[in-house]
mmCIF file of C-alpha atoms and ligand atoms in Angstrom:
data_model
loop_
_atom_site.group_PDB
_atom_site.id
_atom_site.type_symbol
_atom_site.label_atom_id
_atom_site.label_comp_id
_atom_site.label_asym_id
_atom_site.label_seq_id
_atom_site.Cartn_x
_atom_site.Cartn_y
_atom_site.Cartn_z
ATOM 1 C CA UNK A 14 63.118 15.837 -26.108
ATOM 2 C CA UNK A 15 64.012 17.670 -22.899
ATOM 3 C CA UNK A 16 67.508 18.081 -22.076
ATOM 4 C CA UNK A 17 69.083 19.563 -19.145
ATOM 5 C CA UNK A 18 69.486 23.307 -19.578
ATOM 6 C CA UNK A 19 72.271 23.742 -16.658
ATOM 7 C CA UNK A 20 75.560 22.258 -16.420
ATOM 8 C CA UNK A 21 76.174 20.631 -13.285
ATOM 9 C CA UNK A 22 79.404 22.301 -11.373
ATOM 10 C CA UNK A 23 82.065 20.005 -9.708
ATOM 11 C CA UNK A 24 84.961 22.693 -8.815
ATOM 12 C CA UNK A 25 85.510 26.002 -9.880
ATOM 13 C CA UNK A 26 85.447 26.346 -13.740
ATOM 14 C CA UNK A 27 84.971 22.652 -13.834
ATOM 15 C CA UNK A 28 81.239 21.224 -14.783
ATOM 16 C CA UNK A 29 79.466 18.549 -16.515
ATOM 17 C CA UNK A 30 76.794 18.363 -19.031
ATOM 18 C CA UNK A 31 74.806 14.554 -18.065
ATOM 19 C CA UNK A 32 72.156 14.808 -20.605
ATOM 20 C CA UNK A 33 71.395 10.852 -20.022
ATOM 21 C CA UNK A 34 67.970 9.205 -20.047
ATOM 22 C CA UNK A 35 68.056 5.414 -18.907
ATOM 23 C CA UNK A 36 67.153 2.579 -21.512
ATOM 24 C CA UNK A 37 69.107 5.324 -24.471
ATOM 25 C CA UNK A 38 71.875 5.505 -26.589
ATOM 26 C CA UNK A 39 73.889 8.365 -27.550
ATOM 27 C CA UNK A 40 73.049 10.493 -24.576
ATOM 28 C CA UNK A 41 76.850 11.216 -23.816
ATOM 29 C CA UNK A 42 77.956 13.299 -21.121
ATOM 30 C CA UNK A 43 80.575 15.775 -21.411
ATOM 31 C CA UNK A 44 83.204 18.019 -19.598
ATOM 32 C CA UNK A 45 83.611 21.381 -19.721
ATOM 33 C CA UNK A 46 86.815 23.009 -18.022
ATOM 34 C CA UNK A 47 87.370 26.724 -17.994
ATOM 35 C CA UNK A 48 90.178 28.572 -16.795
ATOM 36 C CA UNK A 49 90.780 32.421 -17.224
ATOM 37 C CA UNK A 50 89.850 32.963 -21.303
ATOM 38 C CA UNK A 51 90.671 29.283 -21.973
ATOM 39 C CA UNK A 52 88.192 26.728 -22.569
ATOM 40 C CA UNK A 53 88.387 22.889 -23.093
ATOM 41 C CA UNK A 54 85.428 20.032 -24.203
ATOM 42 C CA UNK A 55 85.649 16.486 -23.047
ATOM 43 C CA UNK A 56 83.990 14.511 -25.514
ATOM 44 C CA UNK A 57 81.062 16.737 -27.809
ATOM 45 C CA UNK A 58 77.500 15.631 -28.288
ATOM 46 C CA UNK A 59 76.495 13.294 -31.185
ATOM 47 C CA UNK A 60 74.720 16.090 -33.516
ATOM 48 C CA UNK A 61 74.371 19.607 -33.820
ATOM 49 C CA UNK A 62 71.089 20.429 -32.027
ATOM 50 C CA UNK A 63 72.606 18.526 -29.168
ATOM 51 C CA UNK A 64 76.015 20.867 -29.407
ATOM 52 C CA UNK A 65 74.081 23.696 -29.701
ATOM 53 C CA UNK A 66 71.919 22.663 -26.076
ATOM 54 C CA UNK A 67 75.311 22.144 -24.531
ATOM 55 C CA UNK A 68 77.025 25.153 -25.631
ATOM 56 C CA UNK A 69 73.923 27.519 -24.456
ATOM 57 C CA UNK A 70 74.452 26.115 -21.129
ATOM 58 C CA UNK A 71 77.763 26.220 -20.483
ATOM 59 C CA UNK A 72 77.306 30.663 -21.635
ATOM 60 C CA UNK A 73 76.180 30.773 -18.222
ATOM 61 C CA UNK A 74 79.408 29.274 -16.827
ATOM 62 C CA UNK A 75 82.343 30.049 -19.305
ATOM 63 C CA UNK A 76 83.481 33.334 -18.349
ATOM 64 C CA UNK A 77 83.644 36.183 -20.555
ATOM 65 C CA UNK A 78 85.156 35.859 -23.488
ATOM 66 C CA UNK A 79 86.356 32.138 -22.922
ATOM 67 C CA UNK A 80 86.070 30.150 -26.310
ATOM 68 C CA UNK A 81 86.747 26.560 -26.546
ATOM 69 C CA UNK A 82 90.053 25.910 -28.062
ATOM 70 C CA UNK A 83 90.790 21.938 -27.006
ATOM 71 C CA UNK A 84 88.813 19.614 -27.533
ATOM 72 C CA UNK A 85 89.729 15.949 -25.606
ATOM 73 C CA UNK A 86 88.093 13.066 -27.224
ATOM 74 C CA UNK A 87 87.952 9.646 -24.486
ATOM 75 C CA UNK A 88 87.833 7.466 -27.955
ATOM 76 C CA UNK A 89 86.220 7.486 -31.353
ATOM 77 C CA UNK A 90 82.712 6.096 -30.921
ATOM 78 C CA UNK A 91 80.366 9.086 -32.569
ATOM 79 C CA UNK A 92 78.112 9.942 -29.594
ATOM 80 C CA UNK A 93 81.572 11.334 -28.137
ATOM 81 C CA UNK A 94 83.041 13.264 -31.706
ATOM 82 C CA UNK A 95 80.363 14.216 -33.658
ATOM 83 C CA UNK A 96 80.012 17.327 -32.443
ATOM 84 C CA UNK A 97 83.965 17.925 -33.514
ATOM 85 C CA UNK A 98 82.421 19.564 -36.408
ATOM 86 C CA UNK A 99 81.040 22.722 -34.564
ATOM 87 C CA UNK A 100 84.149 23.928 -32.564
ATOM 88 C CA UNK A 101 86.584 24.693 -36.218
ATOM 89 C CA UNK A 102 89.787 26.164 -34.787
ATOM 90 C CA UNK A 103 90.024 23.962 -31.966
ATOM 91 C CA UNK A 104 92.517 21.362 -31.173
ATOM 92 C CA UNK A 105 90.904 17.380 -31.161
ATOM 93 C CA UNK A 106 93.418 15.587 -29.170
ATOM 94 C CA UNK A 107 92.966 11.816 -28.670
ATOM 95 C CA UNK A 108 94.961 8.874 -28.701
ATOM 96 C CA UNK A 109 96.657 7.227 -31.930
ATOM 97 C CA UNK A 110 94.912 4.582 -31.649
ATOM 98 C CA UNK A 111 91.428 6.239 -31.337
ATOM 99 C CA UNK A 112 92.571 8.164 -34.696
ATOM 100 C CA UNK A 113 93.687 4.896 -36.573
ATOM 101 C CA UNK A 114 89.833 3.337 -35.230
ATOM 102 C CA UNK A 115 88.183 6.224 -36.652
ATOM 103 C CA UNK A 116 88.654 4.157 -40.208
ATOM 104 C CA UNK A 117 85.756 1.506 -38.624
ATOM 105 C CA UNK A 118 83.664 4.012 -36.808
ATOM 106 C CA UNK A 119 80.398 4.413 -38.900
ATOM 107 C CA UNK A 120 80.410 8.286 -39.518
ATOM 108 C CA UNK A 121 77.690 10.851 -39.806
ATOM 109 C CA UNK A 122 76.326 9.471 -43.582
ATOM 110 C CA UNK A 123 76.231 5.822 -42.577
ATOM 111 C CA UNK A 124 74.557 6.368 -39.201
ATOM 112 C CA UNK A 125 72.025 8.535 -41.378
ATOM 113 C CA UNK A 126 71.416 5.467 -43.910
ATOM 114 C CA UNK A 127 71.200 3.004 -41.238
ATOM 115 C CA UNK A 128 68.645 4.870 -39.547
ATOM 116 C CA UNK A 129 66.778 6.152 -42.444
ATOM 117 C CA UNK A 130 67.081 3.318 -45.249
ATOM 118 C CA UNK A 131 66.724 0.086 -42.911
ATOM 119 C CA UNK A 132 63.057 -1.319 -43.015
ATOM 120 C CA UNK A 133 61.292 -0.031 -40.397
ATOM 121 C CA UNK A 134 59.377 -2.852 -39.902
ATOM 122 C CA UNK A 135 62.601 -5.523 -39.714
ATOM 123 C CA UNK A 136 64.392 -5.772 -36.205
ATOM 124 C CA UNK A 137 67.540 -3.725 -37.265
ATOM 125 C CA UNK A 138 65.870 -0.796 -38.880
ATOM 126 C CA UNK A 139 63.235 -0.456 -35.904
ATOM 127 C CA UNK A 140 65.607 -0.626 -33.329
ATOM 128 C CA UNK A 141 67.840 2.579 -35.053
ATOM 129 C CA UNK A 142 64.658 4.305 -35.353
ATOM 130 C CA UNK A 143 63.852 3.931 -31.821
ATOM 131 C CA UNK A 144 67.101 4.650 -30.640
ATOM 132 C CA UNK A 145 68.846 6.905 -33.245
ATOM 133 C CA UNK A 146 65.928 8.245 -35.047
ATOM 134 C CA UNK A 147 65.813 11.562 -33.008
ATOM 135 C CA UNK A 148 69.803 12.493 -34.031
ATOM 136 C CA UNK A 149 70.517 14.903 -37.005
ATOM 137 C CA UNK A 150 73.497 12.560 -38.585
ATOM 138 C CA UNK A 151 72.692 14.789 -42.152
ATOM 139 C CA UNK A 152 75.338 16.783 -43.398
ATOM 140 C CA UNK A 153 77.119 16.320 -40.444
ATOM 141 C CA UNK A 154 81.057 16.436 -41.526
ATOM 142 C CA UNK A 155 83.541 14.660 -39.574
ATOM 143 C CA UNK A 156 86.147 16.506 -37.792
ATOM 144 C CA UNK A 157 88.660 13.876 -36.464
ATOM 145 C CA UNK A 158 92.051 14.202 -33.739
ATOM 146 C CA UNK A 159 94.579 17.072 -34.753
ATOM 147 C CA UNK A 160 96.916 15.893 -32.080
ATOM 148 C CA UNK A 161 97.283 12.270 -30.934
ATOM 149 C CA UNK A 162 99.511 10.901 -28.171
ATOM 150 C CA UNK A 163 100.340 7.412 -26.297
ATOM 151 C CA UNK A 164 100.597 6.541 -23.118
ATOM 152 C CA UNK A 165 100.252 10.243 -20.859
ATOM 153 C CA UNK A 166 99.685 13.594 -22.117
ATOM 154 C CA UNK A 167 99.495 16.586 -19.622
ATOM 155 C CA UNK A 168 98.063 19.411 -21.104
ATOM 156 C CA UNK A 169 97.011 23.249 -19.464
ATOM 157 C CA UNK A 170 93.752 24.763 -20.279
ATOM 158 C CA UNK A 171 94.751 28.195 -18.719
ATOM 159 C CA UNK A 172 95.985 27.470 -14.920
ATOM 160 C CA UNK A 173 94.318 23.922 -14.641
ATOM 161 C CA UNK A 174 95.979 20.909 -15.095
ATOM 162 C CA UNK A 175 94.688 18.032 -17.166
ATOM 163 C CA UNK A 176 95.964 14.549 -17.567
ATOM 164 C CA UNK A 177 95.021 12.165 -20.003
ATOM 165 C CA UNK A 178 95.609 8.175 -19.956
ATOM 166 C CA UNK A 179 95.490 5.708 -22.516
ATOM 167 C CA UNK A 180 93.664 3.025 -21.115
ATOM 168 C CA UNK A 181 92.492 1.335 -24.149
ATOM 169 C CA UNK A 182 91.989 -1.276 -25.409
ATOM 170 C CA UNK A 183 88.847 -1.823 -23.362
ATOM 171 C CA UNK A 184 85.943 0.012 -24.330
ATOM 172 C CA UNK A 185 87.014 0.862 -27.876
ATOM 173 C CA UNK A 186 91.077 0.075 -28.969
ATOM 174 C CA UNK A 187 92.268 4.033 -28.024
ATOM 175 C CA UNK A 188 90.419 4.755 -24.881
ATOM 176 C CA UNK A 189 91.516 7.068 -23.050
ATOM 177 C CA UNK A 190 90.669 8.844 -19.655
ATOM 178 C CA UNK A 191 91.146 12.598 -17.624
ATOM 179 C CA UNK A 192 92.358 13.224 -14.837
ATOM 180 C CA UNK A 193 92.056 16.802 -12.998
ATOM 181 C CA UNK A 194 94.391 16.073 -9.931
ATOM 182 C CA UNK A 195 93.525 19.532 -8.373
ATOM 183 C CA UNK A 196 89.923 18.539 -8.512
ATOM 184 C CA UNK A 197 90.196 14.749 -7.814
ATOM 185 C CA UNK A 198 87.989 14.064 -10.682
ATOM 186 C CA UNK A 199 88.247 11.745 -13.577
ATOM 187 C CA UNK A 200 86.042 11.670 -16.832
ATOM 188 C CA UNK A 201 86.204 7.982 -17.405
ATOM 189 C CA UNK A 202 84.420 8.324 -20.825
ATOM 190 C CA UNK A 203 82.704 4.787 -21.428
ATOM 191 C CA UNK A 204 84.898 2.902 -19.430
ATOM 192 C CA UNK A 205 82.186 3.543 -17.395
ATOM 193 C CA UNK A 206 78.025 3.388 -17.534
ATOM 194 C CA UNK A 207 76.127 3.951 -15.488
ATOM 195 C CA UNK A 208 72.373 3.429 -15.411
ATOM 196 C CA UNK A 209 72.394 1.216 -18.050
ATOM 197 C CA UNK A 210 74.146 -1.982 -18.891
ATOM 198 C CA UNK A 211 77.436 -1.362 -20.512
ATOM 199 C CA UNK A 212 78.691 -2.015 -24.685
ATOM 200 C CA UNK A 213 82.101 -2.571 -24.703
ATOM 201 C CA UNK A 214 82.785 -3.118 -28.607
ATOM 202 C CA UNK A 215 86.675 -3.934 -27.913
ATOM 203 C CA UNK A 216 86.904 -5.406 -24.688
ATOM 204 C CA UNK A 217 88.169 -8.065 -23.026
ATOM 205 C CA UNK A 218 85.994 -7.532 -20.110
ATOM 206 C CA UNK A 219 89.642 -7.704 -18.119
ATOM 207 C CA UNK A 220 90.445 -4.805 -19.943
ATOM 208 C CA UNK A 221 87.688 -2.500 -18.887
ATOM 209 C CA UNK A 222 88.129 -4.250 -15.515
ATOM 210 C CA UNK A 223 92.229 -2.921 -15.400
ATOM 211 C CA UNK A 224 90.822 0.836 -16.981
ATOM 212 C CA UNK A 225 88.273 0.593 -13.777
ATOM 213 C CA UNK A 226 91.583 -0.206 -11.619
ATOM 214 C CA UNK A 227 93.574 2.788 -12.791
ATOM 215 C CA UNK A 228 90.441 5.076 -12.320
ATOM 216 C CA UNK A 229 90.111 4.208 -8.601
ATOM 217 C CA UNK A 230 94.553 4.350 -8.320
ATOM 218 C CA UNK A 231 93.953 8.187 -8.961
ATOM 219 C CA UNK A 232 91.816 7.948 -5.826
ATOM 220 C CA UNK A 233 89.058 10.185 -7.076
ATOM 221 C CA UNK A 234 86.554 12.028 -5.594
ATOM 222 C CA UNK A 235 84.163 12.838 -8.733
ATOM 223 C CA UNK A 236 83.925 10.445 -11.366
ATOM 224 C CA UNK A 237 81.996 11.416 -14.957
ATOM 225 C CA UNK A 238 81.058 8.388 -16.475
ATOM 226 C CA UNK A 239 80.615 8.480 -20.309
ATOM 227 C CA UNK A 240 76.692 7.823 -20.203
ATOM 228 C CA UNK A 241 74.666 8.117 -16.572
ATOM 229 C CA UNK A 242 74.787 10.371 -13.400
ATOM 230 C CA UNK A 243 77.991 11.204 -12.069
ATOM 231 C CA UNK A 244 79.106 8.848 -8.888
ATOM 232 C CA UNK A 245 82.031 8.658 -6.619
ATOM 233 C CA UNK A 246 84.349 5.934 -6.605
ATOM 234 C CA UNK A 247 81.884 3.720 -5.531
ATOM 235 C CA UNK A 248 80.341 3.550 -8.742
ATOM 236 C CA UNK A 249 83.422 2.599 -10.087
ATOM 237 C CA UNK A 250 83.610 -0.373 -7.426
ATOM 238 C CA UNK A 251 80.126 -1.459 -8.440
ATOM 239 C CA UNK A 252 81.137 -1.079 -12.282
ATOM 240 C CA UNK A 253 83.998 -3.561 -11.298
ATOM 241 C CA UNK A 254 82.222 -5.877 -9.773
ATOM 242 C CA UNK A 255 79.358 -6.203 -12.680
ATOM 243 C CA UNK A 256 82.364 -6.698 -14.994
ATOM 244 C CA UNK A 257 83.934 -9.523 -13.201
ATOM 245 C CA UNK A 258 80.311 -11.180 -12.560
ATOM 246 C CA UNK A 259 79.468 -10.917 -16.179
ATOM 247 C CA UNK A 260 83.282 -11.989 -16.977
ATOM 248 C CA UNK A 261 82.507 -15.397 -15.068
ATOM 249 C CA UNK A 262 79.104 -16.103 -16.170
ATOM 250 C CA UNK A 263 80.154 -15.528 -19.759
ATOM 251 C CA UNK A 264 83.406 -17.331 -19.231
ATOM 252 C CA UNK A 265 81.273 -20.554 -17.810
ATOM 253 C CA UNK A 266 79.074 -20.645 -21.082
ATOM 254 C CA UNK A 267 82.000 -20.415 -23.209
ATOM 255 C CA UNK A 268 83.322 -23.059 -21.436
ATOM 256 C CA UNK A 269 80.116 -25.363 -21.594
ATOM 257 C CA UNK A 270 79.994 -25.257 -25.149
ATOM 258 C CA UNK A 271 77.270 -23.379 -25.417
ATOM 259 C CA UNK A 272 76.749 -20.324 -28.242
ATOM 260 C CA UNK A 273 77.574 -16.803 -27.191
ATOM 261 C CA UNK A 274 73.378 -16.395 -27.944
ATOM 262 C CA UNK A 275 72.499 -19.356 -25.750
ATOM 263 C CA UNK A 276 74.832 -17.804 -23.404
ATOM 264 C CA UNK A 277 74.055 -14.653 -23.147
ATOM 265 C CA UNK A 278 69.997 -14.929 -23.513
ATOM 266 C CA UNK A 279 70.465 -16.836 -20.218
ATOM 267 C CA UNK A 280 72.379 -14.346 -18.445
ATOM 268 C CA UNK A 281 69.434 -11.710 -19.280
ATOM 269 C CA UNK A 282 67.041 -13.946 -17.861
ATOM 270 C CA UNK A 283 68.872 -14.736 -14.461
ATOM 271 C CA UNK A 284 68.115 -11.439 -13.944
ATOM 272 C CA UNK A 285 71.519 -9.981 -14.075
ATOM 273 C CA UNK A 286 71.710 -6.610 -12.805
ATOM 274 C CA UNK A 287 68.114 -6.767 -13.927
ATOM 275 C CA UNK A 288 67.481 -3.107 -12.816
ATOM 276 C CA UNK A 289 70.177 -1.668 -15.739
ATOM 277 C CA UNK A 290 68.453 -0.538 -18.967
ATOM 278 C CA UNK A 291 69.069 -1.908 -22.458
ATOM 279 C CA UNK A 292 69.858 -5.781 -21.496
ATOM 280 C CA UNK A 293 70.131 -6.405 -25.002
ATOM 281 C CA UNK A 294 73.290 -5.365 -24.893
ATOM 282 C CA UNK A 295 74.391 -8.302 -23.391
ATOM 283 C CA UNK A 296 74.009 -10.176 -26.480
ATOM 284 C CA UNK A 297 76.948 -7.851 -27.877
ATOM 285 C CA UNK A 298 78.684 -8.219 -24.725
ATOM 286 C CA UNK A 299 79.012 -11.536 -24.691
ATOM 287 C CA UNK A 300 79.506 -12.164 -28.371
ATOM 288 C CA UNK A 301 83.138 -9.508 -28.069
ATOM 289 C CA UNK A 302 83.903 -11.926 -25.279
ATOM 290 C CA UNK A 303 83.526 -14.715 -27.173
ATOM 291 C CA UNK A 304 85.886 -13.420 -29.950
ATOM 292 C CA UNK A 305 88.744 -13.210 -27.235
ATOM 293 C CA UNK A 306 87.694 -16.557 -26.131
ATOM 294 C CA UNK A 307 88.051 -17.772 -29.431
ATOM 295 C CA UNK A 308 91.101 -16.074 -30.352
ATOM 296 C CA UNK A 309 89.468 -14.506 -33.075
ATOM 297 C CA UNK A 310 91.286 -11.656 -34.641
ATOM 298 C CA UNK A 311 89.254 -10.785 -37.514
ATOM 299 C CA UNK A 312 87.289 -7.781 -37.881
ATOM 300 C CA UNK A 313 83.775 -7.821 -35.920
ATOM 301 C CA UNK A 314 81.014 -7.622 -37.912
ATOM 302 C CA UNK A 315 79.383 -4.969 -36.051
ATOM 303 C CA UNK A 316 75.923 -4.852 -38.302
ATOM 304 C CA UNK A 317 75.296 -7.979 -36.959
ATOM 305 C CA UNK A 318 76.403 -7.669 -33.460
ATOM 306 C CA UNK A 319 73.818 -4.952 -33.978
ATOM 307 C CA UNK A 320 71.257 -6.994 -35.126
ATOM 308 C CA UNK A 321 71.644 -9.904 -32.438
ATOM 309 C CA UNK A 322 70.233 -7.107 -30.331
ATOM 310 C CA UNK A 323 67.904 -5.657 -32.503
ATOM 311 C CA UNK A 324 66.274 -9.007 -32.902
ATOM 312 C CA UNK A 325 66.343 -9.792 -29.298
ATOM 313 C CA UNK A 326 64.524 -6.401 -28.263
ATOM 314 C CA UNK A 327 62.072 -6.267 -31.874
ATOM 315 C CA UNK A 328 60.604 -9.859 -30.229
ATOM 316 C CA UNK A 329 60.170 -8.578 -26.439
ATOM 317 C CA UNK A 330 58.676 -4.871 -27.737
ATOM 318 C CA UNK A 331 55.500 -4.262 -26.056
ATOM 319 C CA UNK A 332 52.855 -4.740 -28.897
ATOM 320 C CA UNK A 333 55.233 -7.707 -30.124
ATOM 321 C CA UNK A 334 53.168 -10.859 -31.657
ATOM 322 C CA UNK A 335 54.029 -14.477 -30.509
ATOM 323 C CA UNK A 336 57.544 -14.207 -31.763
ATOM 324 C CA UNK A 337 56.615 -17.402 -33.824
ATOM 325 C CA UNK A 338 53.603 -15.497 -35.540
ATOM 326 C CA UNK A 339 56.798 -13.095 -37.294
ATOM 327 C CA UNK A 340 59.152 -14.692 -39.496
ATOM 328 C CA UNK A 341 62.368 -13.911 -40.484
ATOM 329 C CA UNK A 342 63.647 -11.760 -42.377
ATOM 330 C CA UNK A 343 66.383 -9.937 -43.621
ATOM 331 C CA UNK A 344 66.894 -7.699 -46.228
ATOM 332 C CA UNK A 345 70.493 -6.202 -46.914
ATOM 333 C CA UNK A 346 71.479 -2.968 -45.332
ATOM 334 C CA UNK A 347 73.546 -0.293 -46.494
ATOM 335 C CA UNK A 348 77.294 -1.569 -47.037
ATOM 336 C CA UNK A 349 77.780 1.216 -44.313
ATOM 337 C CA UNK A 350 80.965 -0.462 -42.270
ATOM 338 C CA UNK A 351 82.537 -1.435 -45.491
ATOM 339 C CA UNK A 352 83.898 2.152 -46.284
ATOM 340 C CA UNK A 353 86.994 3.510 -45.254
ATOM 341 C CA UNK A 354 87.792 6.936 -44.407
ATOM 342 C CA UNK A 355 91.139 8.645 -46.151
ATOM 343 C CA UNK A 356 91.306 11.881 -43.503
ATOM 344 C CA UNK A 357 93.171 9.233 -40.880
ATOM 345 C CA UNK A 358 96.129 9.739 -41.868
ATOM 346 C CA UNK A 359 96.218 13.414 -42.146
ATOM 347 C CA UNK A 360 97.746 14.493 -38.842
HETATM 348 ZN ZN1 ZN B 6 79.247 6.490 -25.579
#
């Protein structure tokens, strides 16, 4: 797998890691801001060959001696805190919110099972192959927030200045996003894609939609999405606008009475934003959106949100049969999202 072996540099002290590959998950970008012998991480890869890549870049920029002491986490999903685990010492800020979520994350074990122990030959266990395979998950310990806020937290890392906003729910229910005001640049962690279509597990897609709104009030300049290149605020515009477009289309099937499947299999083939990778998400998408719609306040089941997609993707693979010719099957995963995590409560 090739990765990107420089950092890309916004501002003095400030630069990006965009490892991204279209049509992929878990390619998260990240931050890193440096300031005199201070150091700080937005967001840390999803396993430790990936942390490792990162951290051998950013030598080259982190002046001498710098060592990363804070560590800002835009919200709990693992592609964004897995790498936690290789910076002990440091300080994991996030919001409360994204702590108390942590509890219905899947951690490092389950995403290892789910990967490893789902038939490879079913939709759900060849889709995490495809797309998860290629992560080291094992023995990967979780190292969640040691300092959690609400609302607006201004921290220092040395002389620079660095806001952070709750903007969640949206994306995931603790969201939050950074703001450098010297630099005009906000990481909008995955309130913003780009490249590929969105997953918003929390949503409604209003919510992203506001988070989008507050990103352009700070009137940036640079914008680091959570997955894709970095744009300007343009990007965020065109982010917008998908969000509303899918909001109405999805609203309209909800509204005919048709299925959130129905729905959202003819969104994908109108062609919606047709050039985006990974339209299966849409099925997930639309089935969150649906649950707001609904007024549905129990929990998602996320295997089979994840599954939906799986299934839609398995049938349109390249050397797929007649998706007649295959039937149906489904044997019983892991009981990964059942188990709780005690550490939550521990700051
Ligand atoms: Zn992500």
């Amino acid at each position: 797998m090739s990765l990107p072996p420089a950092l890309t540099r916004i501002a003095d002290g400030i630069h990006a890691w965009v490892p991204q590959k279209n049509g992929t998950w878990g390619f998260a970008n990240c931050l890193v801001i440096a300031s005199g012998t201070e150091a700080a991480l937005v967001d840390t890869p999803y396993d430790g060959p990936l942390t490792r890549t990162l951290m051998a870049a950013a030598t080259a920029v982190l002046p001498e001696g710098a060592r990363v002491r804070t560590i800002v986490n835009t919200h709990a999903n693992g592609d964004h805190t897995f790498g936690n685990a290789f910076f002990p010492g440091a300080e994991i800020i996030s919001t409360r919110a994204s702590l108390d979520h942590l509890c219905l994350e899947p951690d490092p074990e389950a995403m290892h099972l789910l990967t490893h122990t789902t038939p490879a030959d079913e939709p759900l266990g060849w889709y995490m192959r495809k797309h998860f395979g290629h992560y080291r998950y094992d023995g990967l310990q979780l190292r969640p927030p040691t300092r959690t806020f609400t609302g607006r937290h201004t921290l220092h890392v040395g002389t620079v200045p660095v806001e952070l906003i709750e903007v969640g729910p949206a994306h995931t229910v603790g969201d939050l996003i950074v703001h450098l005001p010297e630099q005009a640049t906000v990481c909008a962690g995955d309130i913003l894609f780009v490249g590929d279509h969105p997953v918003h597990w929390e949503g409604p897609l209003s919510r992203v939609a506001r988070a989008c709104e507050t990103i352009l009030a700070l009137n940036p300049r640079t914008v680091v999405p959570g997955h894709g290149p970095i744009v300007g605020p343009e990007g965020v515009r065109d982010h917008l606008t998908y969000l509303r477009d899918l909001e109405t289309l999805i609203h309209a099937g909800h509204a005919a009475g048709r299925s959130a499947r129905t729905t959202a299999e003819a969104i994908i083939e109108s062609g919606f934003h047709s050039h985006l990778g990974l339209p299966e998400r849409l099925l997930i998408q639309t089935a969150v959106e649906y649950r707001h719609l609904d007024e549905d306040t129990s929990a998602p089941d996320l295997i089979a949100l994840a599954r939906e997609a799986a299934q839609w993707a398995f049938d349109r693979r390249p050397d797929s049969p007649a998706p007649d010719a295959v039937p149906a099957r489904h044997a019983p995963e892991p009981d990964v999202w059942a188990r709780r995590h005690d550490h939550a409560r521990s700051v």
